[in-house]
mmCIF file of C-alpha atoms in Angstrom:
data_model
loop_
_atom_site.group_PDB
_atom_site.id
_atom_site.type_symbol
_atom_site.label_atom_id
_atom_site.label_comp_id
_atom_site.label_asym_id
_atom_site.label_seq_id
_atom_site.Cartn_x
_atom_site.Cartn_y
_atom_site.Cartn_z
ATOM 1 C CA MET J 210 -0.096 0.107 -0.093
ATOM 2 C CA ARG J 211 1.169 3.628 -0.571
ATOM 3 C CA ARG J 212 -0.088 6.803 0.371
ATOM 4 C CA THR J 213 -0.420 10.220 -1.445
ATOM 5 C CA ALA J 214 -1.725 13.739 -0.165
ATOM 6 C CA SER J 215 -5.456 14.529 -1.224
ATOM 7 C CA PRO J 216 -6.032 18.044 -3.097
ATOM 8 C CA VAL J 217 -8.064 19.030 0.050
ATOM 9 C CA SER J 218 -5.192 18.681 2.381
ATOM 10 C CA LEU J 219 -2.883 20.450 0.081
ATOM 11 C CA ILE J 220 -5.390 23.369 -0.197
ATOM 12 C CA LEU J 221 -5.815 23.562 3.522
ATOM 13 C CA LEU J 222 -2.092 23.520 4.176
ATOM 14 C CA GLY J 223 -1.530 26.418 1.489
ATOM 15 C CA LEU J 224 -4.262 28.321 2.782
ATOM 16 C CA GLY J 225 -3.174 28.082 6.379
ATOM 17 C CA THR J 226 0.296 29.281 5.257
ATOM 18 C CA PHE J 227 -0.854 32.096 3.242
ATOM 19 C CA LEU J 228 -3.055 33.405 6.398
ATOM 20 C CA LEU J 229 -0.061 32.969 8.702
ATOM 21 C CA VAL J 230 2.223 35.047 6.281
ATOM 22 C CA LEU J 231 -0.980 37.682 5.949
ATOM 23 C CA ALA J 232 -1.536 38.360 9.604
ATOM 24 C CA PRO J 233 2.033 40.105 10.470
ATOM 25 C CA LEU J 234 1.915 41.887 7.044
ATOM 26 C CA LEU J 235 -1.631 43.328 8.368
ATOM 27 C CA ALA J 236 -0.224 44.748 11.817
ATOM 28 C CA TRP J 237 3.294 45.578 10.366
ATOM 29 C CA TYR J 238 2.685 46.846 6.962
ATOM 30 C CA VAL J 239 -0.832 47.699 6.270
ATOM 31 C CA LYS J 240 -1.773 49.322 9.455
ATOM 32 C CA PRO J 241 1.128 51.775 9.323
ATOM 33 C CA ARG J 242 0.041 52.837 5.944
ATOM 34 C CA ALA J 243 -3.703 53.190 7.340
ATOM 35 C CA ALA J 244 -2.605 55.395 10.199
ATOM 36 C CA VAL J 245 -1.733 58.600 8.295
ATOM 37 C CA ASN J 246 -3.270 62.173 8.355
ATOM 38 C CA PRO J 247 -5.806 62.623 5.631
ATOM 39 C CA ILE J 248 -5.332 65.012 2.626
ATOM 40 C CA ASP J 249 -9.032 65.512 1.777
ATOM 41 C CA ILE J 250 -10.236 66.642 5.194
ATOM 42 C CA ASP J 251 -13.091 69.202 5.717
ATOM 43 C CA THR J 252 -14.533 69.527 8.695
ATOM 44 C CA THR J 253 -15.886 72.485 10.907
ATOM 45 C CA ALA J 254 -15.410 72.719 14.743
ATOM 46 C CA VAL J 255 -17.537 75.355 16.720
ATOM 47 C CA TYR J 256 -16.813 76.514 20.284
ATOM 48 C CA THR J 257 -19.198 78.700 22.474
ATOM 49 C CA GLY J 258 -18.851 80.385 25.631
ATOM 50 C CA THR J 259 -19.251 83.594 27.275
ATOM 51 C CA GLY J 260 -17.067 86.660 28.489
ATOM 52 C CA SER J 261 -16.000 90.113 28.089
ATOM 53 C CA VAL J 262 -15.094 91.659 24.699
ATOM 54 C CA PHE J 263 -14.128 95.061 23.599
ATOM 55 C CA ASP J 264 -16.824 96.813 21.497
ATOM 56 C CA VAL J 265 -15.078 99.345 19.147
ATOM 57 C CA ASP J 266 -18.466 101.201 18.545
ATOM 58 C CA LYS J 267 -18.675 102.009 22.450
ATOM 59 C CA VAL J 268 -14.767 101.789 23.053
ATOM 60 C CA ASP J 269 -15.247 100.184 25.994
ATOM 61 C CA THR J 270 -14.963 96.345 27.195
ATOM 62 C CA VAL J 271 -18.434 94.795 27.598
ATOM 63 C CA ALA J 272 -18.931 91.843 29.873
ATOM 64 C CA GLY J 273 -21.555 88.742 29.543
ATOM 65 C CA GLN J 274 -21.208 88.488 25.744
ATOM 66 C CA LYS J 275 -21.652 85.222 23.868
ATOM 67 C CA ILE J 276 -18.428 84.340 22.037
ATOM 68 C CA THR J 277 -18.322 81.920 19.308
ATOM 69 C CA VAL J 278 -15.127 80.575 17.637
ATOM 70 C CA THR J 279 -15.540 78.793 14.294
ATOM 71 C CA GLN J 280 -12.602 76.625 13.030
ATOM 72 C CA ARG J 281 -12.878 75.553 9.524
ATOM 73 C CA VAL J 282 -10.043 73.143 8.216
ATOM 74 C CA ARG J 283 -9.901 71.847 4.615
ATOM 75 C CA GLY J 284 -7.154 69.791 3.074
ATOM 76 C CA ASN J 285 -5.379 70.893 0.056
ATOM 77 C CA VAL J 286 -5.187 67.882 -1.908
ATOM 78 C CA ALA J 287 -3.277 69.016 -4.843
ATOM 79 C CA ASP J 288 -0.465 70.548 -2.629
ATOM 80 C CA SER J 289 -0.619 67.314 -0.499
ATOM 81 C CA GLU J 290 0.040 64.987 -3.488
ATOM 82 C CA ARG J 291 2.755 67.197 -4.946
ATOM 83 C CA SER J 292 4.428 67.332 -1.478
ATOM 84 C CA GLY J 293 3.618 63.954 -0.109
ATOM 85 C CA LYS J 294 2.627 65.997 3.253
ATOM 86 C CA ALA J 295 -0.869 66.598 4.723
ATOM 87 C CA VAL J 296 -1.510 70.315 3.878
ATOM 88 C CA TRP J 297 -4.263 71.766 5.568
ATOM 89 C CA ASP J 298 -5.724 75.257 5.107
ATOM 90 C CA VAL J 299 -7.389 76.644 8.483
ATOM 91 C CA THR J 300 -9.531 79.673 9.074
ATOM 92 C CA THR J 301 -10.533 80.401 12.559
ATOM 93 C CA THR J 302 -13.096 83.276 13.363
ATOM 94 C CA VAL J 303 -14.185 84.891 16.643
ATOM 95 C CA ASP J 304 -17.538 86.361 16.930
ATOM 96 C CA THR J 305 -19.977 87.822 19.087
ATOM 97 C CA ASP J 306 -23.770 87.995 18.373
ATOM 98 C CA LYS J 307 -23.187 91.297 17.247
ATOM 99 C CA SER J 308 -21.094 90.092 14.266
ATOM 100 C CA LEU J 309 -23.115 86.899 13.487
ATOM 101 C CA PRO J 310 -24.345 85.782 11.175
ATOM 102 C CA ALA J 311 -21.288 87.001 8.884
ATOM 103 C CA ALA J 312 -21.369 87.276 5.160
ATOM 104 C CA ASP J 313 -17.720 87.252 4.995
ATOM 105 C CA PRO J 314 -15.243 85.739 7.855
ATOM 106 C CA HIS J 315 -13.367 88.998 7.484
ATOM 107 C CA ASP J 316 -16.184 90.829 9.070
ATOM 108 C CA ALA J 317 -15.566 88.641 12.162
ATOM 109 C CA LEU J 318 -14.218 90.230 15.549
ATOM 110 C CA GLU J 319 -11.180 88.282 14.659
ATOM 111 C CA PHE J 320 -10.062 86.431 11.453
ATOM 112 C CA MET J 321 -7.020 84.110 11.513
ATOM 113 C CA PRO J 322 -6.309 82.241 8.481
ATOM 114 C CA GLY J 323 -3.489 79.859 8.269
ATOM 115 C CA ARG J 324 -1.928 76.606 6.680
ATOM 116 C CA TRP J 325 -0.745 73.353 8.808
ATOM 117 C CA VAL J 326 1.459 71.218 7.116
ATOM 118 C CA THR J 327 2.339 67.952 8.681
ATOM 119 C CA ASP J 328 4.219 64.690 8.327
ATOM 120 C CA ARG J 329 1.205 62.277 7.394
ATOM 121 C CA LYS J 330 2.839 59.430 9.823
ATOM 122 C CA THR J 331 4.240 61.255 12.866
ATOM 123 C CA ASN J 332 2.079 64.537 12.807
ATOM 124 C CA ARG J 333 5.045 66.491 13.305
ATOM 125 C CA PRO J 334 5.281 69.881 11.473
ATOM 126 C CA ALA J 335 6.855 69.617 7.922
ATOM 127 C CA HIS J 336 7.878 73.200 7.303
ATOM 128 C CA CYS J 337 7.007 73.534 3.391
ATOM 129 C CA CYS J 338 4.292 74.294 1.308
ATOM 130 C CA ARG J 339 3.714 78.058 2.226
ATOM 131 C CA GLU J 340 3.068 76.965 5.909
ATOM 132 C CA LYS J 341 1.606 79.963 7.922
ATOM 133 C CA PRO J 342 2.448 80.365 10.728
ATOM 134 C CA TYR J 343 5.610 78.667 11.389
ATOM 135 C CA PHE J 344 4.785 76.150 14.172
ATOM 136 C CA GLU J 345 6.252 73.576 16.423
ATOM 137 C CA GLY J 346 5.180 70.873 18.599
ATOM 138 C CA ASP J 347 3.582 67.678 18.641
ATOM 139 C CA ALA J 348 -0.167 68.523 18.407
ATOM 140 C CA TYR J 349 -2.719 71.423 17.350
ATOM 141 C CA LEU J 350 -5.503 70.215 15.188
ATOM 142 C CA LYS J 351 -4.887 66.792 16.434
ATOM 143 C CA PHE J 352 -2.662 64.547 18.380
ATOM 144 C CA PRO J 353 -0.129 62.133 16.865
ATOM 145 C CA PHE J 354 -1.681 58.597 16.258
ATOM 146 C CA ASP J 355 -1.366 55.947 19.324
ATOM 147 C CA VAL J 356 -1.474 58.694 22.061
ATOM 148 C CA ARG J 357 0.372 58.036 25.269
ATOM 149 C CA LYS J 358 -0.049 58.853 28.603
ATOM 150 C CA HIS J 359 2.652 61.496 28.790
ATOM 151 C CA ALA J 360 2.818 65.324 28.076
ATOM 152 C CA TYR J 361 2.752 66.750 24.784
ATOM 153 C CA ARG J 362 3.587 70.179 23.312
ATOM 154 C CA TRP J 363 0.588 71.761 22.063
ATOM 155 C CA TRP J 364 0.872 74.910 19.616
ATOM 156 C CA ASP J 365 -1.249 77.584 20.846
ATOM 157 C CA ASN J 366 -1.823 79.791 17.634
ATOM 158 C CA SER J 367 -2.729 83.071 19.989
ATOM 159 C CA LEU J 368 0.503 82.555 21.935
ATOM 160 C CA GLY J 369 2.554 81.985 18.960
ATOM 161 C CA ALA J 370 4.434 79.172 20.823
ATOM 162 C CA THR J 371 3.940 75.641 22.089
ATOM 163 C CA VAL J 372 2.327 74.953 25.602
ATOM 164 C CA THR J 373 3.179 71.905 27.448
ATOM 165 C CA LEU J 374 -0.186 69.929 28.325
ATOM 166 C CA THR J 375 0.030 67.403 30.921
ATOM 167 C CA TYR J 376 -1.665 63.919 30.853
ATOM 168 C CA SER J 377 -4.613 64.049 33.262
ATOM 169 C CA GLY J 378 -6.361 60.797 33.087
ATOM 170 C CA VAL J 379 -9.417 59.561 31.001
ATOM 171 C CA LYS J 380 -12.667 61.402 30.408
ATOM 172 C CA LYS J 381 -15.737 60.301 28.649
ATOM 173 C CA ILE J 382 -17.263 62.696 25.842
ATOM 174 C CA GLN J 383 -20.823 61.669 24.632
ATOM 175 C CA GLY J 384 -20.082 58.438 26.309
ATOM 176 C CA TYR J 385 -16.669 57.605 24.476
ATOM 177 C CA GLU J 386 -13.327 57.463 26.342
ATOM 178 C CA GLY J 387 -10.559 59.392 25.490
ATOM 179 C CA TYR J 388 -7.196 60.723 27.240
ATOM 180 C CA ARG J 389 -7.404 64.173 28.927
ATOM 181 C CA PHE J 390 -4.561 66.725 28.728
ATOM 182 C CA THR J 391 -4.677 70.036 30.534
ATOM 183 C CA GLY J 392 -2.429 73.350 30.781
ATOM 184 C CA THR J 393 -2.500 77.057 31.420
ATOM 185 C CA VAL J 394 -0.754 80.105 29.951
ATOM 186 C CA PRO J 395 0.555 82.716 32.090
ATOM 187 C CA ALA J 396 0.505 86.375 31.057
ATOM 188 C CA THR J 397 2.922 86.840 28.094
ATOM 189 C CA ARG J 398 3.771 89.450 25.913
ATOM 190 C CA THR J 399 3.035 88.681 22.221
ATOM 191 C CA GLY J 400 3.488 91.624 20.255
ATOM 192 C CA THR J 401 2.795 95.416 19.988
ATOM 193 C CA ARG J 402 -0.290 97.245 18.289
ATOM 194 C CA LEU J 403 -0.592 101.157 17.464
ATOM 195 C CA VAL J 404 -3.697 102.488 19.305
ATOM 196 C CA PRO J 405 -4.845 105.837 20.327
ATOM 197 C CA GLY J 406 -2.628 106.847 23.524
ATOM 198 C CA ALA J 407 -6.026 107.590 25.535
ATOM 199 C CA LEU J 408 -6.765 104.023 25.028
ATOM 200 C CA VAL J 409 -4.140 102.565 27.259
ATOM 201 C CA GLY J 410 -3.979 105.745 29.711
ATOM 202 C CA ARG J 411 -1.680 107.883 27.677
ATOM 203 C CA PRO J 412 -4.014 110.576 26.715
ATOM 204 C CA LYS J 413 -1.246 112.929 26.028
ATOM 205 C CA SER J 414 0.054 110.954 23.179
ATOM 206 C CA SER J 415 -2.222 110.985 19.905
ATOM 207 C CA GLN J 416 -1.031 107.163 19.177
ATOM 208 C CA VAL J 417 1.404 104.614 21.054
ATOM 209 C CA LEU J 418 2.730 101.235 20.347
ATOM 210 C CA ALA J 419 0.664 99.366 23.169
ATOM 211 C CA GLU J 420 1.922 95.965 24.238
ATOM 212 C CA GLU J 421 -0.248 92.800 23.287
ATOM 213 C CA TRP J 422 -0.515 90.513 26.225
ATOM 214 C CA TYR J 423 -2.219 86.827 26.253
ATOM 215 C CA ALA J 424 -2.847 84.351 28.985
ATOM 216 C CA ASN J 425 -5.070 81.321 29.107
ATOM 217 C CA HIS J 426 -7.031 80.475 32.034
ATOM 218 C CA GLY J 427 -7.242 76.691 31.221
ATOM 219 C CA ILE J 428 -6.788 74.351 28.268
ATOM 220 C CA GLU J 429 -8.376 70.949 28.096
ATOM 221 C CA LEU J 430 -8.119 68.686 25.287
ATOM 222 C CA VAL J 431 -9.697 65.057 25.129
ATOM 223 C CA ALA J 432 -8.032 62.956 22.411
ATOM 224 C CA ASP J 433 -8.890 59.573 20.879
ATOM 225 C CA GLN J 434 -6.199 57.275 22.023
ATOM 226 C CA ARG J 435 -5.778 55.436 18.560
ATOM 227 C CA THR J 436 -6.340 58.228 16.142
ATOM 228 C CA GLY J 437 -5.292 61.403 18.064
ATOM 229 C CA ARG J 438 -8.429 62.948 16.906
ATOM 230 C CA VAL J 439 -9.737 65.627 19.359
ATOM 231 C CA LEU J 440 -13.029 64.945 20.859
ATOM 232 C CA TYR J 441 -13.515 67.830 23.275
ATOM 233 C CA ALA J 442 -11.629 71.089 23.417
ATOM 234 C CA GLN J 443 -11.931 73.899 26.023
ATOM 235 C CA VAL J 444 -9.836 77.214 26.373
ATOM 236 C CA GLY J 445 -9.977 80.276 28.488
ATOM 237 C CA PRO J 446 -8.507 82.884 26.328
ATOM 238 C CA ARG J 447 -7.549 86.495 27.867
ATOM 239 C CA LYS J 448 -6.177 88.997 25.496
ATOM 240 C CA THR J 449 -5.178 92.407 26.723
ATOM 241 C CA LEU J 450 -3.258 95.847 25.810
ATOM 242 C CA ARG J 451 -0.753 97.488 28.170
ATOM 243 C CA ALA J 452 0.834 101.150 27.662
ATOM 244 C CA PRO J 453 4.486 100.477 26.930
ATOM 245 C CA GLY J 454 6.563 99.285 29.882
ATOM 246 C CA ALA J 455 3.375 99.135 32.143
ATOM 247 C CA LYS J 456 2.909 96.382 34.583
ATOM 248 C CA LYS J 457 -1.038 96.127 34.422
ATOM 249 C CA ASP J 458 -3.472 95.805 31.739
ATOM 250 C CA ALA J 459 -5.196 98.810 30.522
ATOM 251 C CA VAL J 460 -7.519 97.544 28.146
ATOM 252 C CA VAL J 461 -9.284 94.027 27.979
ATOM 253 C CA LEU J 462 -9.944 92.884 24.365
ATOM 254 C CA LEU J 463 -10.989 89.416 25.022
ATOM 255 C CA ASP J 464 -11.611 87.384 28.344
ATOM 256 C CA SER J 465 -13.443 84.108 28.957
ATOM 257 C CA ARG J 466 -12.930 81.497 31.728
ATOM 258 C CA LYS J 467 -14.350 78.633 29.116
ATOM 259 C CA ILE J 468 -14.842 78.477 25.332
ATOM 260 C CA ALA J 469 -15.613 74.937 24.275
ATOM 261 C CA PHE J 470 -16.844 72.558 21.756
ATOM 262 C CA THR J 471 -20.622 72.552 21.200
ATOM 263 C CA ALA J 472 -22.548 69.290 21.733
ATOM 264 C CA ALA J 473 -22.926 68.995 18.117
ATOM 265 C CA THR J 474 -19.259 69.282 17.407
ATOM 266 C CA GLN J 475 -18.428 66.723 20.022
ATOM 267 C CA LYS J 476 -20.988 64.361 18.638
ATOM 268 C CA ASP J 477 -19.399 64.714 15.327
ATOM 269 C CA GLN J 478 -15.738 64.155 16.534
ATOM 270 C CA VAL J 479 -16.834 61.457 18.569
ATOM 271 C CA GLU J 480 -18.792 59.604 15.573
ATOM 272 C CA GLN J 481 -15.507 60.254 13.131
ATOM 273 C CA ALA J 482 -13.179 58.896 16.001
ATOM 274 C CA LYS J 483 -15.454 55.772 16.316
ATOM 275 C CA LYS J 484 -15.177 55.024 12.527
ATOM 276 C CA GLU J 485 -11.486 55.623 12.218
ATOM 277 C CA SER J 486 -10.480 54.013 15.354
ATOM 278 C CA GLY J 487 -12.721 50.987 14.383
ATOM 279 C CA GLN J 488 -10.770 50.777 11.092
ATOM 280 C CA LEU J 489 -7.297 51.002 12.440
ATOM 281 C CA ARG J 490 -8.381 48.339 15.216
ATOM 282 C CA MET J 491 -9.669 46.079 12.127
ATOM 283 C CA VAL J 492 -6.470 45.998 10.207
ATOM 284 C CA GLY J 493 -3.990 46.348 13.238
ATOM 285 C CA ARG J 494 -5.624 43.868 15.678
ATOM 286 C CA THR J 495 -8.955 42.086 14.571
ATOM 287 C CA LEU J 496 -7.909 40.879 11.109
ATOM 288 C CA PRO J 497 -4.426 39.798 11.903
ATOM 289 C CA ILE J 498 -5.510 37.925 15.173
ATOM 290 C CA GLY J 499 -8.181 36.066 13.310
ATOM 291 C CA ALA J 500 -5.814 35.440 10.038
ATOM 292 C CA GLY J 501 -3.246 34.055 12.552
ATOM 293 C CA VAL J 502 -5.569 31.787 14.431
ATOM 294 C CA ALA J 503 -7.236 30.689 11.312
ATOM 295 C CA GLY J 504 -4.076 30.224 9.534
ATOM 296 C CA PHE J 505 -2.639 27.995 12.400
ATOM 297 C CA VAL J 506 -5.841 25.953 12.459
ATOM 298 C CA LEU J 507 -5.877 25.282 8.666
ATOM 299 C CA ALA J 508 -2.313 24.728 8.361
ATOM 300 C CA VAL J 509 -2.331 21.928 11.163
ATOM 301 C CA VAL J 510 -5.103 20.230 9.724
ATOM 302 C CA GLY J 511 -3.509 20.182 6.151
ATOM 303 C CA ALA J 512 -0.345 18.897 7.567
ATOM 304 C CA VAL J 513 -2.172 16.219 9.524
ATOM 305 C CA LEU J 514 -4.052 15.217 6.330
ATOM 306 C CA VAL J 515 -0.988 15.362 4.330
ATOM 307 C CA VAL J 516 1.008 13.074 6.560
ATOM 308 C CA ARG J 517 -1.798 10.666 6.686
ATOM 309 C CA GLY J 518 -2.413 10.761 3.090
ATOM 310 C CA ARG J 519 -4.995 8.540 1.256
ATOM 311 C CA SER J 520 -4.202 4.947 0.791
ATOM 312 C CA HIS J 521 -3.701 3.224 -2.578
ATOM 313 C CA PRO J 522 -3.170 -0.632 -3.508
ATOM 314 C CA ASP J 523 -0.047 -1.484 -5.158
ATOM 315 C CA THR J 524 -0.369 -1.674 -9.000
ATOM 316 C CA SER J 525 0.750 -5.023 -10.750
ATOM 317 C CA GLU J 526 4.224 -3.387 -11.815
ATOM 318 C CA SER J 527 5.001 -2.652 -8.227
ATOM 319 C CA SER J 528 3.958 -6.197 -7.025
ATOM 320 C CA PRO J 529 6.767 -8.798 -6.342
ATOM 321 C CA PRO J 530 6.786 -11.703 -9.155
ATOM 322 C CA PRO J 531 5.149 -14.731 -8.141
ATOM 323 C CA PRO J 532 7.490 -17.566 -6.807
ATOM 324 C CA THR J 533 8.524 -20.164 -9.515
ATOM 325 C CA ILE J 534 8.521 -23.768 -9.208
#
């Protein structure tokens, strides 16, 4: 009797081997290429809060104003494809009820255009493609992929520098858990502005080069661990003017203890994070584990069947000749 491998056993062995090879490829090759900043992003985040705002018509600071910050992020696909980086054009407007709805974003209380260019894998600044402003740090519009439980340098556009945000535990946003990071900004001089002298307590001077100062009562960001998407953002900006060399603020331009994502923005960010995180989890964990387990089982079964084979009776050519008398 002799044994031969059946086609089924060979198929099972081959399929099992293929899945065993596929499993690490999904985890080590496919996932890193899926975890990249998109180039076709188009999203809007809205923050609201209350605080004091300088009214140019009244030439005075008015308290108890509703403040709305709108941040629009759109990917420049053409520049991204040419550079290999994620090129995002960002416009940020600050409004009160008096300036809303604005037909033109330039009519807002404050209008800040910019361009954020990052390495698609690391989220680090790329410094190309007409980036504006020049920025540094680990995070701004989002955190890097696979967020860790340690401090990150977050770019504060109003400060024009990075702020160290410390890890402060986990927090649920709309029922979805993320990593919480917090920090503050002490009063810091950020620039100068030409204003009437009377505005900053110098009535004898028609105009003075007033000092611009900025502080932040508290920054709180909650990020999705797997994707780095910001689920919740809260800031407490304070912008003031001082007379040249003065130690105290002369005019408050903007002061709010809390301006935060609206419920609608939180919901949208959480939904996007769930979707993106699920996709990364599938290619980075679910499929590799499933492929590895299935491949091992199929390979073992196939190998056993190959070893056992199918029995075949010996042919006449292979049978020993009959004894002769």
